[in-house]
């Protein structure tokens, strides 16, 4: 078998959590491959809304194993809170959550360093979630990091103290005030919770599972335009959020990747700083934000909103090798008489259809096509036949412009508000 990959094609928050939950019954294993608690993946079913940060979004199903892969960075404090919240809902993770020994740990000082770095950047700040993601990945690539496998070693505290000593020097350099003794007890409580779970060589586990015919879905976090290499650098996260990140973040070889499922919103959002060509800094953007409840699942910050951006979407489809698309939050656009889609940019006097390298320093001006809105409530529709002609036209237009079929259209946050499209409507 090969592993399928599901990831976001925009700036995160596309609705990955919802779709992983919907697709989980088709798979045996759901495996997160990168990112950490900067992610907030929302699931809704039976009137319950739940947000996951580190734990894969297959956790609410009883027949699946969920794996936190080596590419993930884990904050034991947030991880413990996630486990406690699941317990309260009657979900026992014990036999269905496995953690890679190679996953790196986020220390309290990583969070402090994140805050110090953002404060030092002033108005040029990234708009980080301040979860310590950047500093933790810096220690990983700098070969200083602590991993889940280290916590069962008798030398763990010694290794922890050595790394914290380094961090203290950096914090002093930033003149950053902090009280570490207030933060450490929760960290070590989280470590105890982590210790109780099974730590595995997830690359062996997943490859053995694939060899024995098991179905694996790799769950991405963030979005392709936040990728450390291909995103709008430096306004990005610190990991590879694209399909290649599933190879390195789980130890799955490129030739064992099967379907690549690309999730996108019917419009665009971004939280944090950085370029956003189709951003609507006006009443239309405000309307999308209010109707779409576009406020961060992790930080509560208002998300910036704008129209769908095809050059950016096509770029993400190319980098990821997307084989099928899923379009989310179509219901939010029901408000509009006309819907704009960006097809090109005007850039340095030319019309282009790609994301230029220096988008940070040179604005691109979006060129739009307008499509007729459907102006009706979609949220109770249950099959393709019920969809209004204007929405079908919107779907067909995107399929034509991307060359990739849309296999799911989502019409609401609940599991059930999901329309499975007939294969390749585009043809
Ligand atoms: P993720 O990070 O990609 O998992 O996405 P988030 O959970 O951060 O943000 C997506 C938000 O949209 C969540 O509040 C979801 O409950 C919600 N959502 C997902 N799909 C739909 C949809 O089709 N319609 C509406 N109205 N909300 C949706
Ligand atoms: P999910 O998985 C949306 C953004 C932050 C900031 C930048 C860097 O829920 O889609 P970081 O904390 O990584 O240093 O922040 O990336 N960001 C996200 N935006 N969804 C996410 O995750 C995000 N994770 C990070 O807002 O702009
Ligand atoms: Mg999110």
Coordinates of C-alpha atoms in Angstrom, one line a residue, residues 35-313:
X35 CA 4.2 21.3 13.0
X36 CA 3.2 21.3 16.6
X37 CA 0.7 23.1 18.8
X38 CA 0.7 26.1 16.5
X39 CA -1.9 24.0 14.7
X40 CA -5.6 24.1 15.7
X41 CA -7.6 21.5 13.9
X42 CA -11.4 21.7 14.6
X43 CA -13.8 18.8 14.4
X44 CA -17.6 18.9 14.9
X45 CA -20.0 16.1 15.3
X46 CA -23.1 15.3 17.4
X47 CA -23.2 18.9 18.5
X48 CA -19.7 18.8 19.9
X49 CA -16.9 21.1 18.7
X50 CA -13.4 20.1 19.6
X51 CA -10.0 21.5 18.7
X52 CA -6.8 19.4 18.5
X53 CA -3.3 20.8 18.4
X54 CA -0.8 17.9 18.4
X55 CA -3.0 14.8 18.4
X56 CA -4.1 13.5 15.0
X57 CA -7.7 14.2 13.9
X58 CA -8.6 10.5 13.7
X59 CA -8.7 10.2 17.5
X60 CA -12.5 10.2 17.8
X61 CA -12.8 7.0 15.9
X62 CA -12.4 3.7 17.8
X63 CA -10.9 1.5 15.1
X64 CA -7.9 3.6 14.2
X65 CA -4.3 4.1 15.4
X66 CA -3.1 7.7 15.6
X67 CA 0.6 8.4 15.3
X68 CA 2.5 11.6 16.2
X69 CA 5.4 11.4 13.7
X70 CA 9.1 12.3 14.0
X71 CA 8.6 15.6 12.2
X72 CA 6.2 16.9 14.9
X73 CA 7.4 19.1 17.8
X74 CA 5.5 18.4 21.0
X75 CA 4.9 20.7 23.9
X76 CA 4.2 18.4 26.9
X77 CA 2.2 21.1 28.6
X78 CA -0.3 21.5 25.7
X79 CA -0.2 17.7 25.0
X80 CA -1.3 17.0 28.6
X81 CA -4.2 19.5 28.2
X82 CA -5.3 17.8 25.0
X83 CA -5.3 14.4 26.6
X84 CA -7.2 15.7 29.6
X85 CA -9.8 17.3 27.4
X86 CA -10.2 14.1 25.5
X87 CA -10.6 12.1 28.7
X88 CA -13.3 14.4 29.8
X89 CA -15.1 13.5 26.6
X90 CA -14.7 9.8 27.3
X91 CA -11.9 9.3 24.8
X92 CA -9.2 7.1 26.1
X93 CA -6.1 7.6 24.0
X94 CA -4.1 4.9 25.6
X95 CA -4.4 2.2 23.0
X96 CA -4.8 4.3 20.0
X97 CA -2.1 7.0 20.2
X98 CA 1.5 6.3 19.5
X99 CA 4.4 8.8 19.6
X100 CA 7.6 8.7 17.6
X101 CA 10.7 8.6 19.7
X102 CA 12.3 11.0 17.3
X103 CA 9.7 13.7 17.7
X104 CA 11.3 16.8 19.3
X105 CA 10.2 18.5 22.5
X106 CA 9.2 22.1 23.0
X107 CA 10.7 23.4 26.3
X108 CA 9.2 26.3 28.2
X109 CA 12.3 28.2 27.2
X110 CA 11.5 27.7 23.5
X111 CA 8.2 29.5 24.2
X112 CA 10.1 32.3 25.9
X113 CA 12.6 32.5 23.0
X114 CA 9.7 32.7 20.5
X115 CA 8.3 35.7 22.5
X116 CA 11.7 37.3 22.8
X117 CA 12.4 36.9 19.1
X118 CA 9.0 38.4 18.1
X119 CA 9.4 41.3 20.5
X120 CA 12.9 42.0 19.0
X121 CA 11.4 42.1 15.5
X122 CA 8.9 44.8 16.5
X123 CA 6.7 45.8 13.6
X124 CA 8.4 43.2 11.4
X125 CA 7.2 40.4 13.6
X126 CA 6.1 37.1 12.0
X127 CA 2.9 37.0 14.0
X128 CA 3.9 33.7 15.4
X129 CA 1.5 31.7 17.6
X130 CA 4.2 32.0 20.2
X131 CA 4.1 28.2 20.9
X132 CA 7.9 27.9 20.6
X133 CA 7.8 26.2 17.2
X134 CA 10.6 28.2 15.5
X135 CA 13.1 27.9 18.5
X136 CA 12.3 24.1 18.8
X137 CA 13.0 23.5 15.1
X138 CA 16.1 25.6 15.4
X139 CA 17.4 23.4 18.1
X140 CA 16.5 20.3 16.0
X141 CA 18.5 21.5 13.0
X142 CA 21.2 22.9 15.3
X143 CA 21.5 19.4 16.7
X144 CA 20.7 20.6 20.3
X145 CA 17.2 19.3 20.6
X146 CA 15.6 16.9 23.1
X147 CA 13.5 14.1 21.7
X148 CA 10.7 12.0 23.1
X149 CA 13.1 9.1 23.2
X150 CA 15.2 11.1 25.7
X151 CA 12.6 11.3 28.4
X152 CA 13.1 7.6 29.4
X153 CA 16.8 8.2 29.8
X154 CA 18.3 8.8 33.3
X155 CA 20.3 11.6 31.7
X156 CA 17.1 13.5 30.7
X157 CA 17.2 16.1 33.4
X158 CA 20.9 16.7 32.8
X159 CA 20.2 17.2 29.0
X160 CA 17.3 19.4 29.8
X161 CA 19.4 21.6 32.1
X162 CA 22.2 21.9 29.6
X163 CA 19.8 23.1 26.9
X164 CA 18.0 25.5 29.3
X165 CA 21.4 27.0 30.2
X166 CA 22.0 27.7 26.5
X167 CA 18.5 29.3 26.2
X168 CA 19.2 31.4 29.3
X169 CA 22.2 33.0 27.5
X170 CA 20.0 33.8 24.5
X171 CA 17.3 35.2 26.6
X172 CA 19.8 37.4 28.4
X173 CA 21.1 38.6 25.0
X174 CA 17.5 39.7 24.3
X175 CA 17.2 41.3 27.7
X176 CA 14.0 39.3 28.1
X177 CA 12.4 39.0 31.5
X178 CA 11.0 35.7 32.6
X179 CA 10.3 33.4 35.5
X180 CA 11.1 29.9 34.5
X181 CA 10.3 28.3 37.8
X182 CA 6.7 29.2 37.2
X183 CA 6.6 27.3 33.9
X184 CA 8.6 24.2 34.7
X185 CA 6.2 22.2 37.0
X186 CA 3.6 22.0 34.2
X187 CA 6.4 20.9 31.7
X188 CA 7.5 18.1 34.0
X189 CA 3.9 17.0 34.6
X190 CA 3.4 16.9 30.9
X191 CA 6.6 14.8 30.6
X192 CA 5.1 12.3 33.0
X193 CA 1.9 12.0 30.9
X194 CA 4.0 11.5 27.8
X195 CA 6.0 8.8 29.5
X196 CA 2.8 6.8 30.0
X197 CA 2.2 6.5 26.2
X198 CA 3.9 4.1 23.9
X199 CA 7.0 5.5 22.2
X200 CA 7.7 3.9 18.9
X201 CA 10.1 4.0 15.9
X202 CA 7.3 5.4 13.8
X203 CA 9.1 5.1 10.5
X204 CA 9.3 1.3 11.1
X205 CA 5.8 1.1 12.4
X206 CA 4.3 2.9 9.4
X207 CA 6.4 1.1 6.8
X208 CA 5.5 -2.3 8.3
X209 CA 1.9 -1.3 8.3
X210 CA 2.0 -0.3 4.6
X211 CA 3.8 -3.5 3.8
X212 CA 1.0 -5.5 5.5
X213 CA -1.7 -3.7 3.5
X214 CA -2.8 -1.2 6.1
X215 CA -4.1 2.2 4.9
X216 CA -2.3 5.3 6.2
X217 CA -3.4 8.9 6.0
X218 CA -0.7 11.5 6.7
X219 CA -2.2 14.6 8.2
X220 CA -0.5 17.9 7.6
X221 CA -0.6 21.1 9.7
X222 CA -0.5 24.7 8.6
X223 CA -0.6 25.3 4.8
X224 CA 1.6 25.2 1.8
X225 CA 2.0 29.0 1.7
X226 CA 3.5 28.8 5.3
X227 CA 6.1 26.2 4.2
X228 CA 9.6 27.1 5.3
X229 CA 10.9 26.7 1.7
X230 CA 8.0 27.6 -0.5
X231 CA 5.9 29.9 1.6
X232 CA 6.0 33.6 1.8
X233 CA 9.4 33.6 3.6
X234 CA 10.1 34.9 6.3
X235 CA 6.4 35.1 7.1
X236 CA 6.2 31.3 7.4
X237 CA 6.3 28.5 9.9
X238 CA 9.5 26.5 10.6
X239 CA 8.7 23.2 9.0
X240 CA 8.0 21.7 5.5
X241 CA 4.2 21.7 5.3
X242 CA 4.2 20.2 1.8
X243 CA 4.0 16.6 0.7
X244 CA 7.8 16.2 0.9
X245 CA 7.3 17.0 4.6
X246 CA 5.3 13.8 5.0
X247 CA 8.3 11.8 3.6
X248 CA 10.7 13.3 6.1
X249 CA 8.2 13.7 8.9
X250 CA 7.1 10.0 8.9
X251 CA 9.9 8.2 7.1
X252 CA 7.7 7.3 4.1
X253 CA 9.7 7.2 0.8
X254 CA 8.4 9.4 -2.0
X255 CA 7.5 6.4 -4.1
X256 CA 5.2 5.2 -1.3
X257 CA 3.1 8.3 -1.4
X258 CA -0.4 7.6 -3.0
X259 CA -3.1 10.3 -3.3
X260 CA -2.3 13.8 -2.3
X261 CA -5.5 15.5 -1.0
X262 CA -5.3 19.3 -1.1
X263 CA -7.7 21.2 1.1
X264 CA -8.6 24.8 0.3
X265 CA -11.3 27.2 1.4
X266 CA -13.6 28.6 -1.2
X267 CA -11.9 31.9 -0.3
X268 CA -8.7 32.7 1.5
X269 CA -7.6 33.5 5.0
X270 CA -4.4 34.3 6.7
X271 CA -3.6 34.8 10.4
X272 CA -0.3 36.6 11.3
X273 CA 1.8 38.9 9.2
X274 CA 2.9 38.6 5.6
X275 CA 1.8 39.0 2.0
X276 CA -1.7 38.2 1.0
X277 CA -2.5 39.4 -2.5
X278 CA -6.3 39.0 -2.5
X279 CA -6.8 40.4 1.0
X280 CA -10.0 42.4 1.4
X281 CA -9.2 45.1 3.9
X282 CA -12.8 46.4 3.6
X283 CA -16.4 45.6 4.4
X284 CA -16.4 42.5 2.1
X285 CA -13.5 41.0 4.1
X286 CA -15.2 41.9 7.3
X287 CA -18.3 40.1 6.1
X288 CA -16.4 37.0 5.3
X289 CA -14.7 37.1 8.7
X290 CA -18.0 37.5 10.6
X291 CA -20.1 35.0 8.6
X292 CA -17.2 32.5 8.4
X293 CA -16.3 33.0 12.1
X294 CA -12.7 33.5 11.0
X295 CA -11.0 33.7 14.3
X296 CA -7.9 31.5 15.1
X297 CA -8.6 28.1 16.6
X298 CA -5.3 28.3 18.5
X299 CA -4.9 32.0 19.3
X300 CA -8.4 33.5 18.8
X301 CA -6.8 36.2 16.6
X302 CA -9.0 37.6 13.8
X303 CA -8.1 36.0 10.5
X304 CA -7.4 38.2 7.5
X305 CA -9.9 37.4 4.7
X306 CA -9.9 37.7 0.9
X307 CA -11.0 36.1 -2.4
X308 CA -9.7 32.8 -3.7
X309 CA -6.3 33.2 -5.3
X310 CA -5.7 30.8 -8.2
X311 CA -2.1 31.6 -8.9
X312 CA -1.3 30.8 -5.3
X313 CA -3.5 27.7 -5.4

